[in-house]
mmCIF file of C-alpha atoms in Angstrom:
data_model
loop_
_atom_site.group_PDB
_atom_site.id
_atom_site.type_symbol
_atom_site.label_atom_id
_atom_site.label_comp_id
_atom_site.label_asym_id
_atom_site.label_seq_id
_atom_site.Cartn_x
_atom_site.Cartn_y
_atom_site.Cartn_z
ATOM 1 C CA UNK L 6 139.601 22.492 -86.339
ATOM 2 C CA UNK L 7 142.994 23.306 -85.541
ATOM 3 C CA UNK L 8 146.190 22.958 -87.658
ATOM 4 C CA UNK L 9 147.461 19.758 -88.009
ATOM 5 C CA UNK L 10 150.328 18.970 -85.747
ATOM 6 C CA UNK L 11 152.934 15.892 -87.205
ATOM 7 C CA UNK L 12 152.854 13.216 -84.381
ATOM 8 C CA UNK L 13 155.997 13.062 -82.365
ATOM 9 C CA UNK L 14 159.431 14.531 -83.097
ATOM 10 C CA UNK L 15 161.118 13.485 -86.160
ATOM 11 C CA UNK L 16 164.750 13.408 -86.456
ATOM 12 C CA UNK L 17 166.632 14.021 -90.040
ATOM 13 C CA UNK L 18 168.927 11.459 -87.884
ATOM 14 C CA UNK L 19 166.750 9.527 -87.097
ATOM 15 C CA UNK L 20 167.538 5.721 -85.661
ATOM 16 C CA UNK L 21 169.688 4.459 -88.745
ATOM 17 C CA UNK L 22 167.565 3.728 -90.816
ATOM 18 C CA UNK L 23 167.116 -0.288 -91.502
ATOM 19 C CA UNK L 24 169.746 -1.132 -88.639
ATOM 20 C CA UNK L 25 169.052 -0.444 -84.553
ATOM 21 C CA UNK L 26 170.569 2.856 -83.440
ATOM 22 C CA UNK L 27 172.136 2.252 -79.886
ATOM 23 C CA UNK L 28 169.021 3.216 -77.887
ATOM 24 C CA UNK L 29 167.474 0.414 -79.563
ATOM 25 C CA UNK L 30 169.808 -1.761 -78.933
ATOM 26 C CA UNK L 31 170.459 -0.787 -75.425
ATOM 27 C CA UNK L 32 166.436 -1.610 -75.174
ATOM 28 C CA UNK L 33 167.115 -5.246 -76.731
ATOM 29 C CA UNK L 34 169.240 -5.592 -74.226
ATOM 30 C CA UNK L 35 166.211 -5.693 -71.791
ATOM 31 C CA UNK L 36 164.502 -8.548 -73.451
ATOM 32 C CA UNK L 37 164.651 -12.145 -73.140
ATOM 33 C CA UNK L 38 166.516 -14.114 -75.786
ATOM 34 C CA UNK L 39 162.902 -15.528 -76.513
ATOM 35 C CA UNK L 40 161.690 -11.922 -76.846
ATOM 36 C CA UNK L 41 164.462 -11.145 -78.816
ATOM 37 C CA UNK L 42 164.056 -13.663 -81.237
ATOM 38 C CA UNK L 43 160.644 -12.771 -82.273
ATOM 39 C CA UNK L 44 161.739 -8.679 -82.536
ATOM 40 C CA UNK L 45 164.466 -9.959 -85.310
ATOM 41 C CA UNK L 46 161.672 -11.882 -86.719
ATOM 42 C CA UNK L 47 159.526 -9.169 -86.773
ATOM 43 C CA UNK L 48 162.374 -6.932 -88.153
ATOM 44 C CA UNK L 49 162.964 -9.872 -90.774
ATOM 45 C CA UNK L 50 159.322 -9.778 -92.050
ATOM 46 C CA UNK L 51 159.292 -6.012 -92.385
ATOM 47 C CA UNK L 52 162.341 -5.653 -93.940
ATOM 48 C CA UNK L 53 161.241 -7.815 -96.999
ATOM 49 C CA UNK L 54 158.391 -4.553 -96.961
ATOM 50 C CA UNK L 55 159.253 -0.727 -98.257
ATOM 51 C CA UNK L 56 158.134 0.805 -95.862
ATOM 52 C CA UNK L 57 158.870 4.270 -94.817
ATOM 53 C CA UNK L 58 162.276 4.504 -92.856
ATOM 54 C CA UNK L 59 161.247 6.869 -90.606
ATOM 55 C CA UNK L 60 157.508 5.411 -89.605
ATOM 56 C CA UNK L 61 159.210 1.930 -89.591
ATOM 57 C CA UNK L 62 162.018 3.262 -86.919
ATOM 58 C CA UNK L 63 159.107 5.003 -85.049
ATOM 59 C CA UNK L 64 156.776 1.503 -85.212
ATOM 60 C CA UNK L 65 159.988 -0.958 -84.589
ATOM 61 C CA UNK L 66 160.611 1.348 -81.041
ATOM 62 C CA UNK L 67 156.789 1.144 -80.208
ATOM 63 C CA UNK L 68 157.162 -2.948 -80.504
ATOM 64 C CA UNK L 69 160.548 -3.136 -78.840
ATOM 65 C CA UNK L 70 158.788 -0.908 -75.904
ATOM 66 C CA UNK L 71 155.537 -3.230 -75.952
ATOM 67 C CA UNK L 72 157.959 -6.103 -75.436
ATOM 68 C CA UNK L 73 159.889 -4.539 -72.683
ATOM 69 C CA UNK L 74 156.634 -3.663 -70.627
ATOM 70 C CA UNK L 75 154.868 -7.276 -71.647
ATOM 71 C CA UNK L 76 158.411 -8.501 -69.665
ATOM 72 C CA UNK L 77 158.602 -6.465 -66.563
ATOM 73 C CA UNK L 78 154.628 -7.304 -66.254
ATOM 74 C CA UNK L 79 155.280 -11.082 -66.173
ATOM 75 C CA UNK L 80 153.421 -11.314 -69.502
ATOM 76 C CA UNK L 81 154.272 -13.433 -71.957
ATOM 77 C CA UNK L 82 155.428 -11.388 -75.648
ATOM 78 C CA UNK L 83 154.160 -13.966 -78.031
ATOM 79 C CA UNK L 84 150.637 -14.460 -76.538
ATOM 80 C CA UNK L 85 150.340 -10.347 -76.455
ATOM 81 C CA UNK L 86 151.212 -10.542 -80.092
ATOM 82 C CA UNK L 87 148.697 -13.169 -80.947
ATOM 83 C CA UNK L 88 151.283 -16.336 -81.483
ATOM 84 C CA UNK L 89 150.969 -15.585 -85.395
ATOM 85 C CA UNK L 90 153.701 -12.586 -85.781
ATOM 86 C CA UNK L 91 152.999 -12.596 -89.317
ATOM 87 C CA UNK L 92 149.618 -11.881 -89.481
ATOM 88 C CA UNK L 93 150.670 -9.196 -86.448
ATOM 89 C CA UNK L 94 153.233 -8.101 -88.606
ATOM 90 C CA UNK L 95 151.173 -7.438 -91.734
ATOM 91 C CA UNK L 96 148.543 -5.706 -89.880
ATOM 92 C CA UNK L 97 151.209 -3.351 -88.347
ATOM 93 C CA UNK L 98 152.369 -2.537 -91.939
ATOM 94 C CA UNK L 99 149.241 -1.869 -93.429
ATOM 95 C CA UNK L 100 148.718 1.014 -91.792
ATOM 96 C CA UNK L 101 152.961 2.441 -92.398
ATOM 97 C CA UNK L 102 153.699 4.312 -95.690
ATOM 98 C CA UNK L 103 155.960 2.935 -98.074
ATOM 99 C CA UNK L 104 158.380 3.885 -99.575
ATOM 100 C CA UNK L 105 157.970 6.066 -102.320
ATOM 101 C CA UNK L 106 160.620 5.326 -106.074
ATOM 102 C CA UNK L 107 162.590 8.247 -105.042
ATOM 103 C CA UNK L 108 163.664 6.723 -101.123
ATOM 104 C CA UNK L 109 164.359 3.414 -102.856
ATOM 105 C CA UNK L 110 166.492 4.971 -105.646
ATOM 106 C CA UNK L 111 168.516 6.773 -102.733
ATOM 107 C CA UNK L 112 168.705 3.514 -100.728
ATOM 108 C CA UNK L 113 170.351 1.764 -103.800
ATOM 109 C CA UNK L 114 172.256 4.365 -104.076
ATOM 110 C CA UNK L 115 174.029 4.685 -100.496
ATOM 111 C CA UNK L 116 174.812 0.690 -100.860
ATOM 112 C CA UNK L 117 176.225 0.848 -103.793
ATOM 113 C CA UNK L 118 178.701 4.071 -102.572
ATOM 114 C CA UNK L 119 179.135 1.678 -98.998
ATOM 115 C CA UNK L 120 180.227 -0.991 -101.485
ATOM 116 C CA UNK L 121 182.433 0.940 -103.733
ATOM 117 C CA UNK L 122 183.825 3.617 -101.207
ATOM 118 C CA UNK L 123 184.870 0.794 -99.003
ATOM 119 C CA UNK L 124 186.738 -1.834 -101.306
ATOM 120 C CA UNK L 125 189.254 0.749 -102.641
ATOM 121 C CA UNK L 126 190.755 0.917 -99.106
ATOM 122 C CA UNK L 127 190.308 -2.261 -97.952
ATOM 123 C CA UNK L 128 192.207 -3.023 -101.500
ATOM 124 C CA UNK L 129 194.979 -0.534 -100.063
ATOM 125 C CA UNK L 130 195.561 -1.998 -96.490
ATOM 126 C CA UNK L 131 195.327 -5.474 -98.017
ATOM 127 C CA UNK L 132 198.972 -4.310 -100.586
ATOM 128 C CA UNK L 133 200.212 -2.941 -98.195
ATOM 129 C CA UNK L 134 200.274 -5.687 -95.944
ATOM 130 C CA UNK L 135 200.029 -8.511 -98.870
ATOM 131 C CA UNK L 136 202.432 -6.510 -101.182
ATOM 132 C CA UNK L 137 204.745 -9.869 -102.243
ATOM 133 C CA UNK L 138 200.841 -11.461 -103.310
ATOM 134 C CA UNK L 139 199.254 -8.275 -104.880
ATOM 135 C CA UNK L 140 199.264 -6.517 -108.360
ATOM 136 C CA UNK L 141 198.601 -3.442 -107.038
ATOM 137 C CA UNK L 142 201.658 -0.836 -105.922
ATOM 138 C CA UNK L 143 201.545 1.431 -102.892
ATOM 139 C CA UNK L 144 203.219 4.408 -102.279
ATOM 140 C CA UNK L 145 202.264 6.259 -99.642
ATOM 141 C CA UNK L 146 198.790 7.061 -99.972
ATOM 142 C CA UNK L 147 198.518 6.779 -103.498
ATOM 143 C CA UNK L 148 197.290 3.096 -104.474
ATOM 144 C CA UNK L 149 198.408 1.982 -108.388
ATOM 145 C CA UNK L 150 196.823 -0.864 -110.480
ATOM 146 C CA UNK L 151 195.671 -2.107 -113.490
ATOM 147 C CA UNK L 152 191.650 -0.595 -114.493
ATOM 148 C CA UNK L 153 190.416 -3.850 -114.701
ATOM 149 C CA UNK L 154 191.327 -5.189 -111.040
ATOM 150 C CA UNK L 155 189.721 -2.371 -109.665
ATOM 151 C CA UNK L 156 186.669 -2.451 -111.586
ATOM 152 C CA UNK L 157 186.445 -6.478 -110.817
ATOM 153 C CA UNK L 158 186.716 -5.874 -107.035
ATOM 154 C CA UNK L 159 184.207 -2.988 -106.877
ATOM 155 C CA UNK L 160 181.581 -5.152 -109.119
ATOM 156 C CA UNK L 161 181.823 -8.317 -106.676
ATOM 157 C CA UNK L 162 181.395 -5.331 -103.821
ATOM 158 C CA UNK L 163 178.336 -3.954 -105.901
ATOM 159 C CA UNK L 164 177.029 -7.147 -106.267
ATOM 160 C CA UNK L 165 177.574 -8.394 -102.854
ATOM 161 C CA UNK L 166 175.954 -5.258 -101.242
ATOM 162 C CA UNK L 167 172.924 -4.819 -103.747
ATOM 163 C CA UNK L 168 171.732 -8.496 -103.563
ATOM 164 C CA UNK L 169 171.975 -8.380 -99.934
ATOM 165 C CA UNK L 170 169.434 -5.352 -100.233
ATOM 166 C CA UNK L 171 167.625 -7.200 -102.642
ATOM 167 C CA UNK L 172 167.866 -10.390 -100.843
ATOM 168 C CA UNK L 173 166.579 -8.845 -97.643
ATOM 169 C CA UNK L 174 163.531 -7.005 -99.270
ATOM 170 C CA UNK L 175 161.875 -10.248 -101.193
ATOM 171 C CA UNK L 176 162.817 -12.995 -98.639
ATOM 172 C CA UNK L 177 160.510 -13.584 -95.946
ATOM 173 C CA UNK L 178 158.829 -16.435 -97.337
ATOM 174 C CA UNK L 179 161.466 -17.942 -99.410
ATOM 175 C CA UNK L 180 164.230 -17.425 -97.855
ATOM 176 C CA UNK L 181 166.667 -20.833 -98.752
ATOM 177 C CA UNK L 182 165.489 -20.463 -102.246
ATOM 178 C CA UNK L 183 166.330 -16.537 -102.607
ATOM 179 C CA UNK L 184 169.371 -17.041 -100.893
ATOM 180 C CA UNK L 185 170.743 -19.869 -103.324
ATOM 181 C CA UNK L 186 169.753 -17.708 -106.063
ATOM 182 C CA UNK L 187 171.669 -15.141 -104.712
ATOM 183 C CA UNK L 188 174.762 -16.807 -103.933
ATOM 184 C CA UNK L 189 174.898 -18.848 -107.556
ATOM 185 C CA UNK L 190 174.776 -15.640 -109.324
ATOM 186 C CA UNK L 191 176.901 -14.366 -107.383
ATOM 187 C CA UNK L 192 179.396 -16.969 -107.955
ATOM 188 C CA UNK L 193 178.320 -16.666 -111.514
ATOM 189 C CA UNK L 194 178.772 -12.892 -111.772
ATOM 190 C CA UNK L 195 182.136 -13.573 -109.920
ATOM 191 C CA UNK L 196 183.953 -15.301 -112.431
ATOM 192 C CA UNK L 197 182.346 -13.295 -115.363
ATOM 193 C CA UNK L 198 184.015 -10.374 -114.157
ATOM 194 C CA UNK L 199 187.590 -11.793 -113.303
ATOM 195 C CA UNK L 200 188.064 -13.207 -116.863
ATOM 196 C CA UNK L 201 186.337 -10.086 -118.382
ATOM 197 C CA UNK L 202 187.507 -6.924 -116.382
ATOM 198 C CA UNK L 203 191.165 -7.579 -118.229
ATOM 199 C CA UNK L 204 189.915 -8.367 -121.186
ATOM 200 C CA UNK L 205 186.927 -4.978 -121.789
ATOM 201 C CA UNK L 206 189.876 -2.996 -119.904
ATOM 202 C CA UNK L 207 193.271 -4.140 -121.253
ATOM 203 C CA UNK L 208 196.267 -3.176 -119.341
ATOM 204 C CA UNK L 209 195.650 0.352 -118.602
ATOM 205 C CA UNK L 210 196.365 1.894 -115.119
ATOM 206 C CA UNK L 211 195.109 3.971 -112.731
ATOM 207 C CA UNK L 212 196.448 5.855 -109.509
ATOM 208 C CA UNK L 213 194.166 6.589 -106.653
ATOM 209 C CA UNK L 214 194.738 8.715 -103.890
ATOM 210 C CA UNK L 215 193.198 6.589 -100.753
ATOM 211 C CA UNK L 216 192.570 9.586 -98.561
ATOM 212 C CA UNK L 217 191.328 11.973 -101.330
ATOM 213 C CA UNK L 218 188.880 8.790 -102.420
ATOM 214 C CA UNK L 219 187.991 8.463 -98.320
ATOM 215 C CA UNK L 220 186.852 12.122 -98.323
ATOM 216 C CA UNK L 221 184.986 11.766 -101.699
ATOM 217 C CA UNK L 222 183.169 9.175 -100.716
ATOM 218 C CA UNK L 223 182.322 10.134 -97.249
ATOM 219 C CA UNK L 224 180.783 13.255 -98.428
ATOM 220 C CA UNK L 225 178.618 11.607 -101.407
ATOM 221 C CA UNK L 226 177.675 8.687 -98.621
ATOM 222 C CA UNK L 227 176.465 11.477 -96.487
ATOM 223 C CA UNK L 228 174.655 13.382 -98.952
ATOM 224 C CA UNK L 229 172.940 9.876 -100.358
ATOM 225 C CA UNK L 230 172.125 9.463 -96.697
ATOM 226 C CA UNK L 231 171.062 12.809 -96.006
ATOM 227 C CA UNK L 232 168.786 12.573 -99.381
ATOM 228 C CA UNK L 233 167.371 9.206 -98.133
ATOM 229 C CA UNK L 234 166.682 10.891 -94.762
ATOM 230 C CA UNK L 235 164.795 14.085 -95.811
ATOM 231 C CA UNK L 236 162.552 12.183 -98.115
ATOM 232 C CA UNK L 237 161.868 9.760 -95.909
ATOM 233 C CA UNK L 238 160.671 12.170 -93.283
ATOM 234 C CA UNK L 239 158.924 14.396 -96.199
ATOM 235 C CA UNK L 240 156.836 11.603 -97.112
ATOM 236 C CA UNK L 241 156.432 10.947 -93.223
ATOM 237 C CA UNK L 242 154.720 13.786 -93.161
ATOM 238 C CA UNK L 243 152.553 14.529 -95.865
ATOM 239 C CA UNK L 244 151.384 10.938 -95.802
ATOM 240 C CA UNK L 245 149.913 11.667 -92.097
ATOM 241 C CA UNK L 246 148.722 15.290 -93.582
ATOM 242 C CA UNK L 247 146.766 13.473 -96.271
ATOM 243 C CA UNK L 248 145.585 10.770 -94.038
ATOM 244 C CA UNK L 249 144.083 12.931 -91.610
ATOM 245 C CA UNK L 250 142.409 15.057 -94.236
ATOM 246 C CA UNK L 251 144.676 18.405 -94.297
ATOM 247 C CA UNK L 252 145.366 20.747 -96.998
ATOM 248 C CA UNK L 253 148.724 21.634 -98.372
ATOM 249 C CA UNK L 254 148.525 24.414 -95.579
ATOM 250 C CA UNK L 255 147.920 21.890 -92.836
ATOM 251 C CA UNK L 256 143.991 22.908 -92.294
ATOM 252 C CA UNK L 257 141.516 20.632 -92.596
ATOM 253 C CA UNK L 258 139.464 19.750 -95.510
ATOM 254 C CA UNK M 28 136.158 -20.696 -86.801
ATOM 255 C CA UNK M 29 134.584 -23.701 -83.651
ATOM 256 C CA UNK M 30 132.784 -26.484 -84.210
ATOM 257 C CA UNK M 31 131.047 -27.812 -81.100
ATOM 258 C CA UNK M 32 128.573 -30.905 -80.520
ATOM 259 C CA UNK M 33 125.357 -30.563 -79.707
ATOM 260 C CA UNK M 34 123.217 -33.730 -78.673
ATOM 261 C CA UNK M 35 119.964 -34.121 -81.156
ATOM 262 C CA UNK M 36 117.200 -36.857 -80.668
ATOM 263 C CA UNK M 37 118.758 -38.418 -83.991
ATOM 264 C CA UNK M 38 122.417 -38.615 -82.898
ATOM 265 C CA UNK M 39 124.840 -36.042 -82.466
ATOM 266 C CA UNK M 40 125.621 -32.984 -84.471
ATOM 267 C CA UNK M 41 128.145 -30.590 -85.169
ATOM 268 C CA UNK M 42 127.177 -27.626 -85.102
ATOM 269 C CA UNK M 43 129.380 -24.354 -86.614
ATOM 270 C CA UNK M 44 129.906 -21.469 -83.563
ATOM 271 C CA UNK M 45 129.149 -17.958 -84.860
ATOM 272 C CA UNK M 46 132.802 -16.633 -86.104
ATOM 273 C CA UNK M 47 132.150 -13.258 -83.691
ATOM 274 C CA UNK M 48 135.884 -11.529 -84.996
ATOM 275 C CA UNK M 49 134.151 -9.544 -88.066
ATOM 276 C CA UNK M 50 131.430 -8.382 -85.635
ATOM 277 C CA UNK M 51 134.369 -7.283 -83.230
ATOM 278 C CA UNK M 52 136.507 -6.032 -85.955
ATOM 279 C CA UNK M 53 133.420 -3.308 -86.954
ATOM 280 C CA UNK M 54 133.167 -2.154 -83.177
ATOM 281 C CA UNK M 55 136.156 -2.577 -81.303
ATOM 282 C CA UNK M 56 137.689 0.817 -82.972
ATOM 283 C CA UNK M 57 134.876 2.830 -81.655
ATOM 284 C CA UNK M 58 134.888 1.387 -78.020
ATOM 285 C CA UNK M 59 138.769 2.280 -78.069
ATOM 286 C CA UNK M 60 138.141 5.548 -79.531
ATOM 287 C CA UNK M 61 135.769 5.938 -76.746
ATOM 288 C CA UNK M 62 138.106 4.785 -74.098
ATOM 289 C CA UNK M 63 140.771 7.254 -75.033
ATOM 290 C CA UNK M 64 138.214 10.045 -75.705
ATOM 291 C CA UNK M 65 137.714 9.412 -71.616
ATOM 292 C CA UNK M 66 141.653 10.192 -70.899
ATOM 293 C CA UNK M 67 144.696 10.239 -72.483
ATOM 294 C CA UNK M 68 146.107 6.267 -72.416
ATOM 295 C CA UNK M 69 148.048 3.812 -73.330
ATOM 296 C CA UNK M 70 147.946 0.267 -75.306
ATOM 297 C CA UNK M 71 147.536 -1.916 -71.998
ATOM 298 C CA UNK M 72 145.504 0.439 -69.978
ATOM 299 C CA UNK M 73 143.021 0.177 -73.113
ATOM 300 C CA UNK M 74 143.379 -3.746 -73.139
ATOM 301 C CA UNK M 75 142.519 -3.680 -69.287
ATOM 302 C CA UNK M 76 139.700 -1.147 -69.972
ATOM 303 C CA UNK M 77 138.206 -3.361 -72.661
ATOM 304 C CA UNK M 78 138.700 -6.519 -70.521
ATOM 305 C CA UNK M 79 136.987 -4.377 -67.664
ATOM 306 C CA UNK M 80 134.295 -4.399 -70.149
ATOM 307 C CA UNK M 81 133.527 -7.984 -71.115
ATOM 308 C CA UNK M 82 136.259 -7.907 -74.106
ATOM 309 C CA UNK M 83 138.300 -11.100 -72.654
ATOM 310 C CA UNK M 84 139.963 -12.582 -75.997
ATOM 311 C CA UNK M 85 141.306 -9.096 -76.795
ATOM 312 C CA UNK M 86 145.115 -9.404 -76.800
ATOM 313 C CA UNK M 87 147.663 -6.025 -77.055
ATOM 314 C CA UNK M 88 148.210 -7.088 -80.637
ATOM 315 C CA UNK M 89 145.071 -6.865 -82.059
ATOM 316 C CA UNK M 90 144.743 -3.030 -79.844
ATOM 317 C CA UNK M 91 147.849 -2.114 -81.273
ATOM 318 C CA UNK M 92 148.084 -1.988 -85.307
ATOM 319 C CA UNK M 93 143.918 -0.423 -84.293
ATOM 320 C CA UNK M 94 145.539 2.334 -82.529
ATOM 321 C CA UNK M 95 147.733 2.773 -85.781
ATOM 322 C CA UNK M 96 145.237 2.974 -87.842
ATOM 323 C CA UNK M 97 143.159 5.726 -85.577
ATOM 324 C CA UNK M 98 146.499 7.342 -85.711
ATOM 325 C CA UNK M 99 146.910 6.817 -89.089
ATOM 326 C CA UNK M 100 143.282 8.227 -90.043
ATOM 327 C CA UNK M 101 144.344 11.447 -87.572
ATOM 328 C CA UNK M 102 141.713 10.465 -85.162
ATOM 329 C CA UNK M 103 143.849 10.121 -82.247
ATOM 330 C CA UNK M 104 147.332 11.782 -81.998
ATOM 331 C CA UNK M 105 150.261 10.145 -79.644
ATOM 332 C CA UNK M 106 153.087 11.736 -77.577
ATOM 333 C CA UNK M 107 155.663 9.765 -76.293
ATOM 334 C CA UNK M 108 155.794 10.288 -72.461
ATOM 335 C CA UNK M 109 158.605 8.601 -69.880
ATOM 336 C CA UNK M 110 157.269 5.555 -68.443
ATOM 337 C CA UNK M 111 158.085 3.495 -64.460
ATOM 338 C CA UNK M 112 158.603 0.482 -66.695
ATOM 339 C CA UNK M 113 161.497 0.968 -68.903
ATOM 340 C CA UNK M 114 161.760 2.953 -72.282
ATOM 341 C CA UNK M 115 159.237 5.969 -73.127
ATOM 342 C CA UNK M 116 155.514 4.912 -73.570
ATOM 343 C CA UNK M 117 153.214 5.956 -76.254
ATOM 344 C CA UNK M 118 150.362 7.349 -75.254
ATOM 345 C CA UNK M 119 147.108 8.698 -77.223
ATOM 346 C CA UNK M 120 144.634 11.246 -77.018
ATOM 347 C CA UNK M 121 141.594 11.799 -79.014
ATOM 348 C CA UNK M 122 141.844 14.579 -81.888
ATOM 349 C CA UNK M 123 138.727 16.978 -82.461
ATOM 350 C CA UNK M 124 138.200 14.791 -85.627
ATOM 351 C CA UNK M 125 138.266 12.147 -83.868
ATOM 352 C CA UNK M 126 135.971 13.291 -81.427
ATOM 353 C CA UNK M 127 133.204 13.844 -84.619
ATOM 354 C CA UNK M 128 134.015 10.159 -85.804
ATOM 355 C CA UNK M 129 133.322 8.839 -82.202
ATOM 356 C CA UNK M 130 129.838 10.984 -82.406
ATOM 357 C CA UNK M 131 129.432 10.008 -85.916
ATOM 358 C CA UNK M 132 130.063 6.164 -84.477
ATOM 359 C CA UNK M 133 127.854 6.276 -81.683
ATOM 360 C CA UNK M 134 124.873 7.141 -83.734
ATOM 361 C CA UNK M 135 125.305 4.691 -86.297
ATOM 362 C CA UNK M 136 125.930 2.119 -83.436
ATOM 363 C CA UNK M 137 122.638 2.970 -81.611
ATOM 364 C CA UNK M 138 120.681 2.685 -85.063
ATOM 365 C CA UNK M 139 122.333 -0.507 -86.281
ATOM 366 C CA UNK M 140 121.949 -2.187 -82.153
ATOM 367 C CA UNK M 141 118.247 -1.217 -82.168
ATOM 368 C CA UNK M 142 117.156 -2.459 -85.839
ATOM 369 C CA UNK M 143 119.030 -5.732 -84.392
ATOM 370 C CA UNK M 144 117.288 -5.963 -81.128
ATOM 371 C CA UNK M 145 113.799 -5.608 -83.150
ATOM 372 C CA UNK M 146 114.319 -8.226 -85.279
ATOM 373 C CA UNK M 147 115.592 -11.063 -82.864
ATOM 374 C CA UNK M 148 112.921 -9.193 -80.510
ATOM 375 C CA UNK M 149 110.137 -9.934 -83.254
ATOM 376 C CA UNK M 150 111.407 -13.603 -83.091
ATOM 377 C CA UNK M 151 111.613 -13.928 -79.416
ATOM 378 C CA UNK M 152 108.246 -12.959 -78.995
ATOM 379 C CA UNK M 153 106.888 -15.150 -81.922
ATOM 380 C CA UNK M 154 108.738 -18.297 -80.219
#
């Protein structure tokens, strides 16, 4: 019995993560509008799944390549599929790994940096265009304010970006219901925070340097990504090892 | 499930049509196991195999998440390999463990077919 071999090349890259990377999309391309509805269907229902990033990327090219061959064939997608893309769906997903606490902690955890690392400059451009209607002072690159208003607009960015994630996972079934949830609390959370942030932070500034906070951020995104990534493809592969019936060393059993 | 009618001296009747997916579901793994164990393949060359064979209802979806599952169980291993058609094609090839499960497979299947053939043969021969 020879030494187990993972199946296929995995890149620490990979095909970004939830999202298409371009070769995917250049592939959607190919397909119908028909055929393309039931891919972001199928995309829908596994998103509202953990399952591993990297053995999802590898299963979503596999159905976008089914799809394109079903096409150029003459065949129709949907009867391939069975009609019932759910049932297809969940079968396909029985047989991924999930995602293990640690990949979901690191998923959080890149949103939330998306969320905060991008309102600070967004804040920035907006004074400097908007400075007559604006609180905040710029000069140069440095961005001044009171605590509070930044700490309101990076909460509603938080909030906005983690019950999207949130939203996304536990939706497939329920979706107008989970989605007016979402946005009430949000709305909810919204004005909490306005009347609060001044009133738990007072009228203390802060300065922030928006190129120093670019680079910062950058580099945490990236390692949060690059985190994400190698456990992803960790699991990947040990999941396979185990499945298969290997030891540790990659011999069988 | 299919219900269909069936004409009886007292009126008609409906009459419940074996549901033949869970007897599929048990064997259709080891005849695609079997087809790939002949060459390396891919999903549709497997569907036309097994329609070759008599398997007519079987659609690439219910081949597909199968093949997974062999792949998943490290029975068969895949390679990605460039295709006429469009994007790169998976295609499988049997593993040496899968090779024992096929053998392992076959042997139950011959046991399990021949026990059945006795007893419907018992009842054939009885009618």
């Amino acid at each position: 019995m020879g030494k187990y071999q993972p199946n296929g090349k995995k890149s620490i890259w990979g095909k970004g993560g939830r999202g298409m990377n371009k070769e995917l999309k250049s592939a959607m391309k190919q397909l119908t509008k028909e055929n393309r509805k039931i891919i972001y269907h199928m995309e829908k229902y596994f998103g509202s799944h953990y399952l591993n990033e990297v053995c999802y990327d590898e299963l979503l090219s596999d159905v976008v390549g089914m799809a394109i061959e079903c096409q150029k064939r003459g065949d129709d997608f949907s009867e391939a599929v069975g009609m019932d893309y759910e049932l297809f769906c969940h079968e396909l997903a029985l047989n991924i790994p999930k995602q293990s606490m640690v990949e979901k902690v690191f998923s959080c955890i890149t949103w939330i940096l998306y969320a905060v690392g991008i309102v600070i400059p967004c804040l920035f451009i907006y004074s400097k265009i908007f400075d007559r209607f604006t609180p905040a002072v710029c000069d140069g690159f440095l961005i001044t304010a009171s605590l509070a208003y930044f700490v309101k607009y990076t909460s509603i960015a938080t909030l906005l970006v983690f019950g999207r994630y949130f939203f996304r996972r536990s939706s497939y079934s329920v979706q107008l219901r989970s989605l007016g949830i979402y946005v009430a609390f949000f709305l909810l959370f919204a004005i909490a925070i306005d009347n609060l942030a001044y009133s738990w932070f007072g009228t203390s500034t802060i300065s922030i340097h928006i190129i120093v906070w670019f680079v910062i951020f950058a580099i945490l995104i990236t390692l949060a990504f690059l985190a994400k990534r190698f456990t992803a493809l960790g699991i990947a592969y040990s999941k396979r090892k185990k499945d298969a019936g290997f030891d540790s060393f990659g011999y069988k059993d | 499930m299919q219900w269909y009618s069936v004409l009886h001296s007292s009126g008609m009747v409906c009459v419940l049509k074996f549901d033949d997916s869970q007897l599929l579901r048990g064997t259709l793994e080891g005849c695609i196991l079997k087809i790939i164990s002949r060459e390396t393949t891919y999903g549709y060359e497997i569907q036309k195999s097994l329609k070759m064979y008599g398997f007519e209802d079987v659609a690439e979806g219910t081949i597909y998440p199968l093949l997974l599952r062999l792949e998943k169980q490290g029975h068969i291993s895949s390679q990605f390999l460039s295709s006429p058609l469009g994007p790169k094609r998976k295609y499988y090839s049997i593993t040496s463990f899968g090779i024992d499960y096929l053998q392992s497979f076959e042997k139950s299947w011959g046991n399990i077919s021949r026990t059945v053939k006795k007893v419907f043969g018992e009842k054939g021969e009885e009618e």
